[in-house]
Amino acid sequence: MKKAATIRDVAARAGVSVSVVSRVLNGTGPVAAPKRAQVLDAIEALAYRPRAAARQLSQGHSDTVGLLLADLTNPFFARLADRVVADARARDLQILLMTTQEDPHLEAQALDTLLDRSVGGMIGTPTGHNVERWEKLAALDIPAVFVDRTVAELDQVDVVSIENVQSAATATRHLLDRGHTRVGIVSGPLDTSTGVERVRGYEQALRERGVARDERLVRPAPFRGDRGADVVAEMLALDEPPTGLVVANTAQVRVVLKMLAQARIAIPGDLSLVVFDDNPWTDLIRPPLTAVRQPIDMLALHSVELVHARMRQKLPPAPRRIRVPAEFLERSSTTHL
Amino acid sequence: MKKAATIRDVAARAGVSVSVVSRVLNGTGPVAAPKRAQVLDAIEALAYRPRAAARQLSQGHSDTVGLLLADLTNPFFARLADRVVADARARDLQILLMTTQEDPHLEAQALDTLLDRSVGGMIGTPTGHNVERWEKLAALDIPAVFVDRTVAELDQVDVVSIENVQSAATATRHLLDRGHTRVGIVSGPLDTSTGVERVRGYEQALRERGVARDERLVRPAPFRGDRGADVVAEMLALDEPPTGLVVANTAQVRVVLKMLAQARIAIPGDLSLVVFDDNPWTDLIRPPLTAVRQPIDMLALHSVELVHARMRQKLPPAPRRIRVPAEFLERSSTTHL
DNA sequence: TTGTAGGCGTTATCAA
DNA sequence: TTGATAACGCCTACAA
């Protein structure tokens, strides 16, 4: 196991200079056909592979993209990661993966790690609490793209997400149009963009249909933990409990379903249910759930394309905000009142 | 946005040489207390962060670990990734993520990418088809750890997996002991270690209980696609269909369940079911599924510890094979015949 | 069209 | 305890 070949070894074996090798490697500058062949042969013979670190150091930038996701335990993010990885490979980008577990401290730590410029760009689902570090990234010329959510203070950052307001409005209208007047929503925290936007869509639908808003039916829940279940239980304990419910907090769908099952609430008999995110198991449970399907492949594709373009400075500086429509899937968890 | 500080800038500002800075940075070699303080101040003031690429080039090795997983769409791998990322951070290791989608070509491509020594180690779920490249990695002194599965020809590589034989035997015995004599198994492909080992456990249980093996009840299915459903349908169409079934192919559990539901096979009335891997939704569907729970956190922890140790050459060369026991969870999808 | 040489930011060796 | 200085492997003017 002698030590691996370097560009110099290749040059020597091919009887040329290192610049020639470098040029055939990167397609930069001219090379005479015969020499090119010799170089290629040498590379083949020596099983030469350019050292990533050396190249990065020399060029000053990296082809690695940091992917900072909330939580791979949530199928939504897991599938997002799957697509991002695939799209990144198609563009010869490497993916450095980290998770925040929705914890600002972990996010801060991750961001600090990335500040060493080991990445040339970032794709992330921000917790909303590390504005300064995200800004520092930008100051270091490391382009970032927020996916799924965004942060109000960071309005210079590109964003790719679904049409949250519209989607929530559609889901709510679906229930209202079926005679439900008591419709609840479990959202994400109200200091997250998805939380506020989906509540806004909910309220918009209510207004459109002339239904009064009841404070007690709008319940945010953290992404982590089981709070979503309590919150629904509390709604159901009201004098006039909701007959329709929108679970707009992807991460809480599971616990809500579990609670509902344990409380023996019949769906859609006792409660009509619309959930955000269409998991592979959404149609495995009984009844199959009416859902807002987020086009994960589009979210991933746009995110990767965006960082890629930014990394090659192929884009005007103005921040891009890409919002893709979500699909509404009516199944069997909703019915007329 | 002036360009980022280098070690030289820090040295200059602190009024010392780069060597001193390097030493306080890495705790290598002695530094007088007052100088150390000055250096720390300078680092703080300049928001200095050592360039990862430069360090890597100089030291000749990387603190990045490649994580090559089959498919993040499968909750088992997604949760594994989640834990690996967490454990890696605790050890200051970075995770470079790639997926094979169970495709040997993609695996080959990924491994080729890694051959540039951008990673100092690997954790992966091998497809079983790129023996030469895995060997080349080893020749380059890049330690690899297989997790979940292994490859027979690569017996020099560390492995972390569950006790596949035992787990399958337990699952099978559970059914046999409830009076089922026609017990089927849907396994992974028989050219994968998990496939053969779980079938072996199944056969062992059969032997123990003196039940004859029926070729037609042992059906491997690829990890990708919907073949698992067909295979079960075929079993059920036999003259003497099985009354018990072990789905030992994690990736096929979903499609099998879906098919069973569509065919209106009552569980456990018509068919007693044991599945491998206990997903968060395994107890959301009805009936809750009896399952083999793989201790994902242990798999992740051992894998990360192993690469970490290998990367620091803290381990004797002999390959390690760590097999952790899986837990058997009886729920409501199995019953006496 | 080719080759030489300097630089990228760190670490490490070895005098002082 | 400190400080020059030579690697590390690649890219890229610049000269030939």
XYZ file of C-alpha atoms (C1' of nucleotides) in Angstrom:
706
model
C 0.000 0.000 0.000
C 2.344 2.714 -1.212
C 1.040 6.206 -0.907
C -1.403 7.468 -3.466
C -0.358 9.167 -6.699
C -0.309 12.941 -6.988
C -0.619 15.166 -9.982
C 3.161 15.224 -10.193
C 3.375 11.463 -10.501
C 0.903 11.601 -13.331
C 2.849 14.372 -15.046
C 6.092 12.453 -14.731
C 4.650 9.241 -16.074
C 3.002 11.017 -18.978
C 6.168 12.944 -19.690
C 4.494 16.312 -19.390
C 4.234 19.109 -16.850
C 1.705 19.371 -14.116
C -0.064 22.215 -15.844
C -0.907 19.985 -18.746
C -2.357 17.401 -16.413
C -4.311 20.034 -14.599
C -5.666 21.292 -17.884
C -6.893 17.945 -19.106
C -8.376 17.376 -15.676
C -10.347 20.582 -15.590
C -10.794 21.241 -19.271
C -9.179 24.599 -18.763
C -6.764 25.714 -21.455
C -5.529 23.874 -24.537
C -3.832 20.481 -24.730
C -2.471 18.712 -27.800
C -4.360 15.539 -28.592
C -1.467 13.087 -28.215
C -0.380 14.538 -24.893
C -3.898 14.404 -23.662
C -3.978 10.704 -24.424
C -0.747 10.095 -22.577
C -2.053 11.941 -19.562
C -5.278 10.003 -19.577
C -3.300 6.794 -19.739
C -1.135 7.803 -16.831
C -4.158 8.738 -14.769
C -5.694 5.389 -15.514
C -2.501 3.474 -14.779
C -1.890 5.218 -11.484
C -5.534 5.217 -10.462
C -5.023 8.877 -9.814
C -7.721 10.921 -8.105
C -7.229 14.620 -7.431
C -7.198 15.364 -3.721
C -10.353 17.244 -2.862
C -8.740 19.202 -0.057
C -5.871 20.436 -2.194
C -8.184 21.567 -4.910
C -10.430 23.327 -2.476
C -7.553 25.078 -0.799
C -6.138 26.205 -4.081
C -9.372 27.379 -5.603
C -10.690 28.891 -2.451
C -14.106 27.343 -2.635
C -15.832 24.065 -2.022
C -18.292 21.939 -3.938
C -19.807 20.719 -0.708
C -23.236 21.876 0.357
C -24.291 21.829 3.977
C -27.741 20.361 4.517
C -29.059 21.438 7.886
C -32.371 19.746 8.580
C -34.612 19.842 11.590
C -35.037 16.146 12.161
C -34.603 13.040 10.033
C -37.080 11.198 12.175
C -39.815 13.186 10.520
C -40.561 11.454 7.213
C -41.048 14.795 5.534
C -37.472 15.829 6.152
C -36.152 12.353 5.491
C -37.725 12.262 2.074
C -36.535 15.774 1.448
C -33.000 14.683 2.263
C -33.347 11.740 -0.071
C -34.214 13.992 -2.991
C -31.662 16.628 -2.147
C -28.936 14.020 -2.124
C -30.043 12.715 -5.482
C -30.285 16.136 -7.099
C -26.972 17.168 -5.631
C -25.201 14.187 -7.118
C -26.548 15.068 -10.524
C -24.683 18.351 -10.170
C -21.537 16.920 -8.648
C -22.221 18.510 -5.321
C -21.455 16.756 -2.070
C -23.863 16.915 0.848
C -22.668 17.523 4.365
C -25.530 16.579 6.654
C -26.431 18.018 10.030
C -29.583 18.223 12.114
C -30.844 20.851 14.517
C -33.446 18.724 16.296
C -35.280 22.063 16.352
C -32.784 23.216 18.949
C -31.278 26.673 18.357
C -28.151 25.684 20.243
C -27.495 22.752 17.996
C -28.202 24.952 15.024
C -25.697 27.502 16.259
C -23.108 24.822 16.759
C -23.687 23.432 13.305
C -23.431 26.851 11.744
C -20.204 27.531 13.567
C -18.762 24.336 12.225
C -19.678 25.397 8.741
C -18.062 28.754 9.155
C -14.731 27.132 8.419
C -15.719 27.343 4.796
C -15.749 23.604 4.389
C -18.976 24.169 2.513
C -19.595 26.315 -0.506
C -23.302 26.653 0.170
C -26.120 25.765 2.518
C -29.620 24.378 2.378
C -31.493 24.452 5.630
C -34.640 24.553 7.672
C -33.812 27.332 10.133
C -35.078 27.233 13.700
C -35.455 30.992 13.555
C -33.052 31.797 16.349
C -29.594 32.349 14.941
C -29.961 35.359 12.769
C -26.405 36.625 13.366
C -24.775 33.372 12.292
C -26.801 33.044 9.167
C -25.777 36.573 8.379
C -22.159 35.780 9.042
C -22.399 32.937 6.569
C -23.629 35.384 3.981
C -20.810 37.779 4.858
C -18.420 34.933 4.140
C -20.000 34.603 0.712
C -21.522 31.259 1.483
C -24.922 31.269 -0.201
C -27.810 29.839 1.788
C -31.220 28.583 0.772
C -34.021 28.084 3.253
C -36.342 25.251 2.453
C -39.807 24.628 3.891
C -39.567 27.588 6.258
C -37.972 30.971 6.460
C -37.019 33.641 8.961
C -38.506 37.107 8.716
C -35.321 38.901 9.770
C -33.353 37.089 7.107
C -35.080 38.477 4.076
C -31.967 38.403 1.943
C -31.889 34.625 1.914
C -33.420 32.551 -0.865
C -36.466 30.524 0.117
C -38.163 27.491 -1.341
C -41.426 26.402 0.212
C -44.972 25.447 -0.559
C -47.799 27.947 -0.766
C -48.537 27.741 2.919
C -51.325 30.286 3.136
C -53.162 28.873 0.145
C -52.763 25.279 1.244
C -54.106 25.920 4.699
C -56.975 27.920 3.251
C -57.866 25.084 0.920
C -57.805 22.567 3.731
C -59.972 24.770 5.923
C -62.417 25.563 3.132
C -62.773 21.875 2.457
C -64.118 21.446 5.979
C -66.219 24.606 6.007
C -67.842 23.648 2.731
C -68.924 20.401 4.287
C -70.928 22.146 6.919
C -68.374 22.313 9.683
C -68.514 25.607 11.506
C -66.360 24.604 14.425
C -63.018 23.984 12.766
C -59.778 23.804 14.726
C -56.162 24.012 13.663
C -53.023 22.650 15.220
C -50.192 24.700 13.787
C -46.466 24.950 14.280
C -45.125 27.514 16.746
C -46.154 31.063 15.904
C -42.576 32.221 15.718
C -42.014 30.024 12.671
C -43.014 31.003 9.180
C -44.944 27.828 8.501
C -46.839 28.305 11.738
C -48.000 31.844 11.054
C -48.620 31.354 7.353
C -50.807 28.329 7.779
C -52.803 29.989 10.522
C -53.197 32.950 8.212
C -54.589 30.712 5.504
C -56.962 29.171 7.998
C -58.200 32.571 9.093
C -58.569 33.695 5.524
C -60.861 30.775 4.742
C -62.884 31.489 7.855
C -63.320 35.097 6.804
C -64.299 34.153 3.274
C -67.028 31.924 4.589
C -68.135 34.329 7.268
C -67.293 32.065 10.146
C -66.203 33.671 13.381
C -62.745 32.943 14.622
C -62.538 31.243 17.990
C -59.260 31.772 19.778
C -59.514 28.415 21.479
C -59.560 26.555 18.200
C -56.231 27.940 17.028
C -53.577 26.022 18.868
C -49.898 26.118 18.035
C -47.728 23.249 19.233
C -43.964 22.829 19.234
C -42.465 20.603 16.580
C -40.885 18.333 19.152
C -42.661 16.466 21.876
C -46.269 15.417 22.282
C -47.881 18.752 22.888
C -50.057 18.381 19.817
C -52.020 15.646 21.544
C -52.801 17.747 24.622
C -53.833 20.639 22.523
C -56.337 18.563 20.594
C -57.630 17.000 23.759
C -58.243 20.471 25.133
C -60.135 21.519 22.043
C -62.313 18.442 22.244
C -63.113 19.184 25.864
C -64.670 22.538 25.013
C -68.381 23.129 25.385
C -68.652 23.350 21.678
C -65.847 21.110 20.461
C -64.668 21.275 16.863
C -66.137 18.851 14.355
C -63.347 19.527 11.900
C -59.599 19.721 12.463
C -56.603 20.734 10.389
C -53.294 19.370 11.639
C -50.892 21.756 9.970
C -47.916 20.758 12.065
C -46.329 17.854 10.203
C -44.365 16.696 13.185
C -47.430 16.424 15.395
C -49.654 14.437 13.063
C -48.566 11.138 14.519
C -49.195 11.980 18.154
C -52.520 13.556 17.350
C -53.655 10.423 15.554
C -52.507 8.312 18.413
C -54.389 10.397 20.949
C -57.514 10.344 18.826
C -57.371 6.577 18.600
C -56.878 6.179 22.331
C -59.760 8.553 23.061
C -61.870 6.512 20.682
C -62.813 9.519 18.619
C -64.341 8.201 15.410
C -62.944 9.636 12.206
C -64.637 11.097 10.344
C -67.736 10.308 12.413
C -66.860 12.427 15.416
C -64.194 14.530 13.795
C -63.227 15.330 10.225
C -59.492 15.468 9.792
C -57.113 17.059 7.299
C -53.391 16.662 7.823
C -50.349 18.326 6.330
C -47.886 16.115 4.507
C -48.768 12.920 2.770
C -46.614 10.171 4.176
C -46.332 6.714 2.713
C -48.415 5.444 5.609
C -51.123 8.091 5.374
C -53.192 5.707 3.312
C -52.296 2.673 5.360
C -54.125 3.722 8.451
C -57.855 3.672 8.824
C -59.461 5.701 7.491
C -57.044 6.902 4.812
C -56.325 10.539 5.580
C -57.312 13.557 3.570
C -54.029 15.394 3.217
C -52.075 18.303 1.846
C -49.311 16.753 -0.194
C -46.138 18.771 -0.306
C -44.272 18.304 -3.573
C -41.064 17.228 -1.917
C -39.233 16.547 -5.149
C -39.882 20.105 -6.297
C -38.774 21.566 -3.007
C -35.563 19.583 -3.220
C -34.930 20.315 -6.863
C -35.382 24.048 -6.550
C -33.256 24.203 -3.431
C -30.379 22.384 -5.039
C -30.627 24.336 -8.248
C -30.640 27.543 -6.324
C -27.534 26.899 -4.227
C -25.821 25.501 -7.239
C -26.499 28.618 -9.257
C -25.506 30.894 -6.406
C -22.290 29.009 -5.875
C -21.374 29.667 -9.455
C -22.614 33.225 -9.143
C -24.983 32.666 -11.979
C -27.733 34.651 -10.369
C -28.527 38.315 -9.799
C -28.146 39.198 -6.126
C -31.821 39.811 -5.392
C -33.159 37.053 -3.131
C -35.377 34.470 -4.721
C -38.535 33.213 -3.081
C -39.891 30.170 -4.789
C -43.283 28.964 -3.658
C -44.603 25.778 -5.156
C -48.257 24.812 -4.896
C -49.229 21.856 -2.767
C -51.752 19.253 -3.786
C -54.936 18.606 -1.857
C -55.869 14.957 -1.600
C -59.346 14.140 -0.476
C -59.561 10.712 1.070
C -61.798 9.355 3.781
C -61.056 11.235 6.965
C -63.401 14.082 6.169
C -67.152 14.063 5.707
C -70.183 16.310 5.768
C -71.364 17.363 9.157
C -17.012 41.960 3.473
C -13.251 41.762 3.630
C -11.778 38.367 3.184
C -11.668 36.068 6.162
C -8.791 36.038 8.603
C -6.042 33.450 8.369
C -3.732 32.094 10.952
C -1.193 34.679 9.884
C -3.549 37.523 10.626
C -4.101 36.133 14.071
C -0.392 35.745 14.639
C 0.245 39.304 13.540
C -2.447 40.768 15.730
C -1.314 38.762 18.727
C 2.283 39.669 18.096
C 3.444 36.076 17.894
C 4.383 33.589 15.209
C 2.006 31.271 13.425
C 3.465 28.309 15.232
C 2.300 29.662 18.539
C -1.176 30.176 17.209
C -1.225 26.703 15.789
C -0.153 25.328 19.124
C -2.854 27.035 21.139
C -5.308 25.930 18.497
C -4.408 22.285 18.659
C -3.033 22.032 22.149
C 0.137 20.647 20.661
C 3.322 21.895 22.247
C 3.849 24.481 24.993
C 2.661 28.086 25.071
C 3.273 30.676 27.761
C 0.111 31.750 29.516
C 0.205 35.439 28.582
C 0.837 34.695 24.911
C -1.945 32.203 24.899
C -4.293 34.894 26.143
C -3.212 37.310 23.447
C -3.756 34.690 20.815
C -7.190 33.835 22.122
C -8.073 37.501 22.072
C -6.930 37.897 18.512
C -8.904 34.844 17.444
C -11.967 36.263 19.084
C -11.491 39.705 17.623
C -10.934 38.461 14.094
C -13.636 35.784 14.321
C -10.987 33.463 13.054
C -11.846 29.904 12.055
C -9.176 27.522 10.792
C -9.787 26.558 7.210
C -10.824 22.909 7.113
C -9.306 22.292 3.706
C -5.916 23.646 4.656
C -5.793 21.591 7.782
C -6.823 18.488 5.942
C -4.216 19.008 3.277
C -1.509 19.562 5.801
C -2.403 16.681 8.070
C -3.221 14.320 5.269
C -6.457 13.102 6.722
C -10.014 14.213 7.105
C -12.495 14.283 9.966
C -15.340 13.702 7.563
C -17.136 10.388 7.478
C -18.999 9.237 4.417
C -22.433 7.841 5.177
C -23.610 5.720 2.274
C -27.162 4.567 2.884
C -29.521 2.583 0.754
C -32.504 4.863 0.846
C -33.678 7.644 3.133
C -37.245 6.991 2.134
C -37.154 3.895 4.283
C -37.789 5.059 7.850
C -35.291 2.550 9.142
C -32.422 4.187 7.287
C -33.734 7.656 7.960
C -33.761 7.079 11.680
C -30.363 5.472 11.431
C -29.061 8.572 9.689
C -30.569 10.744 12.378
C -28.684 8.915 15.107
C -25.458 8.673 13.162
C -25.469 12.406 12.630
C -26.049 13.014 16.319
C -23.342 10.597 17.450
C -20.921 11.960 14.892
C -21.342 15.487 16.124
C -20.560 14.380 19.635
C -17.189 13.260 18.293
C -16.577 16.254 16.069
C -16.985 14.221 12.951
C -18.704 15.579 9.871
C -21.088 13.441 7.866
C -20.994 13.371 4.090
C -24.245 11.783 2.976
C -24.886 9.694 -0.110
C -27.476 7.123 -1.104
C -27.271 4.065 -3.312
C -30.993 3.575 -3.884
C -29.928 -0.076 -3.790
C -28.319 0.465 -7.176
C -24.777 -0.892 -7.561
C -24.005 1.720 -10.195
C -24.870 4.553 -7.900
C -22.884 2.879 -5.172
C -19.879 2.611 -7.460
C -20.177 6.225 -8.403
C -20.406 7.271 -4.780
C -17.374 5.218 -3.844
C -15.399 6.682 -6.717
C -16.200 10.123 -5.450
C -14.937 9.172 -2.043
C -11.706 7.828 -3.416
C -10.437 11.403 -3.471
C -9.823 11.014 0.249
C -12.276 13.729 1.082
C -13.433 11.389 3.806
C -11.423 9.805 6.541
C -13.829 6.936 7.033
C -17.035 5.339 5.822
C -20.230 3.940 7.247
C -22.417 2.186 4.761
C -25.069 -0.308 3.811
C -23.388 -2.052 0.880
C -25.409 -3.325 -2.059
C -23.043 -6.255 -2.310
C -21.800 -5.528 -5.786
C -18.718 -3.369 -5.622
C -16.189 -5.505 -3.862
C -13.185 -4.039 -5.702
C -14.011 -0.472 -4.792
C -14.586 -1.208 -1.166
C -11.239 -2.939 -1.217
C -9.628 0.023 -2.893
C -10.949 2.231 -0.125
C -9.279 -0.012 2.392
C -6.074 0.086 0.388
C -6.211 3.853 0.685
C -6.407 3.439 4.438
C -9.953 4.684 4.621
C -11.630 2.568 7.285
C -15.129 1.354 6.501
C -17.893 0.036 8.710
C -20.845 -1.838 7.315
C -24.065 -1.309 9.163
C -27.218 -3.424 8.979
C -25.775 -5.685 6.306
C -22.468 -7.037 5.161
C -20.800 -8.614 2.159
C -19.321 -12.087 2.399
C -16.332 -11.324 0.180
C -15.444 -8.320 2.295
C -14.666 -10.106 5.509
C -12.007 -7.626 6.541
C -14.547 -4.885 7.038
C -16.100 -4.087 10.405
C -19.790 -4.868 10.703
C -22.524 -3.675 13.009
C -25.896 -5.345 12.715
C -28.629 -6.992 14.677
C -28.702 -10.701 15.437
C -30.486 -11.511 12.239
C -30.624 -15.274 12.584
C -31.862 -15.161 16.134
C -34.406 -12.445 15.474
C -35.942 -14.277 12.563
C -36.001 -17.480 14.544
C -37.794 -15.767 17.402
C -40.356 -14.270 15.070
C -40.963 -17.614 13.409
C -41.135 -19.511 16.674
C -43.696 -17.031 17.917
C -45.982 -18.095 15.098
C -45.220 -21.799 15.304
C -45.895 -21.807 19.007
C -49.329 -20.421 18.326
C -50.252 -23.382 16.260
C -49.354 -22.103 12.835
C -47.755 -24.785 10.715
C -47.955 -22.948 7.424
C -45.652 -20.000 8.038
C -44.277 -17.903 5.199
C -41.428 -15.444 5.033
C -40.788 -12.502 2.762
C -37.078 -11.841 2.947
C -34.627 -9.544 1.286
C -32.753 -10.760 -1.801
C -30.738 -13.894 -1.159
C -27.537 -12.239 -2.264
C -27.718 -9.913 0.707
C -26.603 -10.864 4.172
C -29.832 -9.813 5.839
C -31.759 -11.868 3.325
C -29.903 -15.128 3.875
C -29.450 -14.721 7.610
C -33.091 -14.095 8.302
C -34.133 -17.017 6.146
C -31.641 -19.129 8.032
C -33.227 -18.127 11.331
C -36.630 -18.960 9.934
C -35.471 -22.390 8.841
C -33.813 -23.013 12.146
C -37.079 -22.386 13.988
C -38.895 -24.671 11.603
C -36.377 -27.413 12.246
C -36.557 -26.985 15.983
C -40.301 -27.417 15.911
C -40.207 -30.230 13.404
C -42.138 -28.401 10.760
C -41.337 -29.221 7.148
C -39.948 -26.463 4.992
C -42.031 -25.539 1.984
C -40.076 -23.888 -0.794
C -43.076 -21.868 -1.841
C -43.343 -20.156 1.507
C -39.849 -18.724 1.358
C -40.002 -15.746 -0.930
C -37.251 -13.200 -1.338
C -38.170 -9.809 -2.753
C -36.000 -6.922 -3.885
C -35.701 -3.965 -1.548
C -37.026 -1.577 -4.154
C -40.346 -1.781 -5.914
C -43.559 -3.570 -5.024
C -42.528 -7.142 -5.540
C -43.226 -7.988 -1.920
C -46.928 -7.591 -2.544
C -46.973 -10.010 -5.464
C -45.004 -12.541 -3.576
C -47.450 -12.514 -0.683
C -50.383 -12.685 -3.058
C -48.846 -15.769 -4.602
C -48.389 -17.432 -1.257
C -51.972 -16.740 -0.333
C -53.144 -18.277 -3.581
C -51.611 -21.631 -2.748
C -53.762 -24.657 -2.032
C -52.576 -24.527 1.512
C -51.917 -20.850 2.068
C -49.893 -19.723 5.073
C -51.712 -18.669 8.212
C -48.652 -16.920 9.543
C -46.231 -14.579 7.823
C -42.929 -12.977 8.693
C -42.083 -9.902 6.653
C -38.337 -9.747 7.158
C -37.739 -7.241 4.386
C -38.103 -3.859 6.023
C -38.550 -2.033 2.772
C -41.450 -4.226 1.703
C -43.528 -4.036 4.852
C -45.541 -1.109 3.592
C -46.524 -2.594 0.263
C -47.361 -5.904 1.849
C -49.685 -4.229 4.312
C -51.286 -2.284 1.540
C -51.909 -5.377 -0.521
C -53.313 -7.238 2.452
C -55.730 -4.398 3.135
C -56.868 -4.246 -0.460
C -57.350 -8.000 -0.579
C -59.372 -7.699 2.607
C -57.287 -10.246 4.423
C -58.163 -9.940 8.082
C -55.267 -9.607 10.482
C -54.793 -11.590 12.549
C -58.018 -13.412 11.689
C -56.934 -14.699 8.305
C -53.231 -14.164 8.711
C -50.923 -13.642 11.660
C -48.231 -11.117 10.866
C -44.799 -10.306 12.246
C -42.795 -7.540 10.639
C -39.190 -6.445 10.885
C -38.513 -2.951 12.108
C -40.736 -1.056 14.426
C -41.644 2.237 12.793
C -43.360 5.082 14.572
C -46.514 4.183 12.684
C -46.416 0.478 13.403
C -48.737 1.032 16.311
C -50.892 3.558 14.516
C -52.343 1.145 12.050
C -54.903 -1.402 13.003
C -54.191 -3.848 14.372
C -50.930 -2.687 15.923
C -48.220 -4.889 14.504
C -46.159 -7.457 16.274
C -42.636 -6.487 15.316
C -38.929 -7.064 15.621
C -37.536 -3.790 16.866
C -34.041 -3.056 15.707
C -32.108 -0.999 18.258
C -31.281 1.750 15.832
C -29.526 3.916 18.367
C -27.158 1.067 19.190
C -26.465 0.367 15.547
C -25.649 4.010 14.996
C -23.600 4.392 18.129
C -21.413 1.371 17.486
C -20.905 2.327 13.873
C -19.760 5.813 14.706
C -17.572 4.652 17.562
C -15.996 2.095 15.324
C -15.057 4.417 12.464
C -13.954 6.980 14.936
C -11.615 4.551 16.636
C -10.310 3.237 13.341
C -9.657 6.731 12.083
C -7.485 7.344 15.084
C -5.953 3.925 14.734
C -7.000 3.048 18.206
C -7.944 -0.470 17.266
C -6.132 -3.704 16.508
C -6.428 -4.549 12.830
C -8.653 -7.605 13.222
C -12.127 -6.849 11.840
C -14.841 -6.311 14.398
C -18.283 -7.787 14.015
C -20.732 -6.331 16.447
C -24.139 -7.929 16.599
C -26.715 -6.370 18.846
C -29.848 -8.226 19.889
C -33.183 -7.060 18.576
C -36.290 -6.811 20.676
C -39.425 -8.785 19.951
C -42.615 -6.831 20.500
C -45.823 -8.785 20.647
C -48.775 -6.662 19.723
C -52.040 -7.575 18.070
C -51.271 -8.804 14.592
C -50.622 -12.374 15.678
C -52.947 -14.870 17.281
C -53.413 -18.568 17.869
C -54.517 -20.534 14.907
C 0.813 24.787 -26.807
C 3.774 23.934 -22.846
C 6.466 24.497 -18.505
C 8.020 27.131 -14.234
C 7.069 28.975 -10.078
C 4.363 31.128 -6.565
C 0.460 30.858 -3.613
C -3.689 28.775 -1.050
C -3.748 28.134 4.916
C -2.148 24.672 8.155
C 0.824 21.635 10.497
C 5.260 19.982 11.868
C 10.287 19.879 12.245
C 14.118 21.786 14.172
C 17.100 25.381 15.445
C 17.592 29.028 18.484
C 9.160 28.411 24.793
C 9.475 30.325 20.499
C 9.908 31.223 15.401
C 11.486 30.194 10.545
C 10.515 27.290 7.070
C 9.525 23.294 4.496
C 5.975 20.352 3.257
C 0.821 19.038 1.839
C -1.346 18.705 -3.575
C -3.415 21.523 -6.712
C -4.331 25.678 -9.658
C -2.927 29.498 -12.444
C -0.617 33.473 -13.973
C 3.173 34.285 -16.691
C 7.023 33.197 -19.605
C 8.851 30.597 -23.083
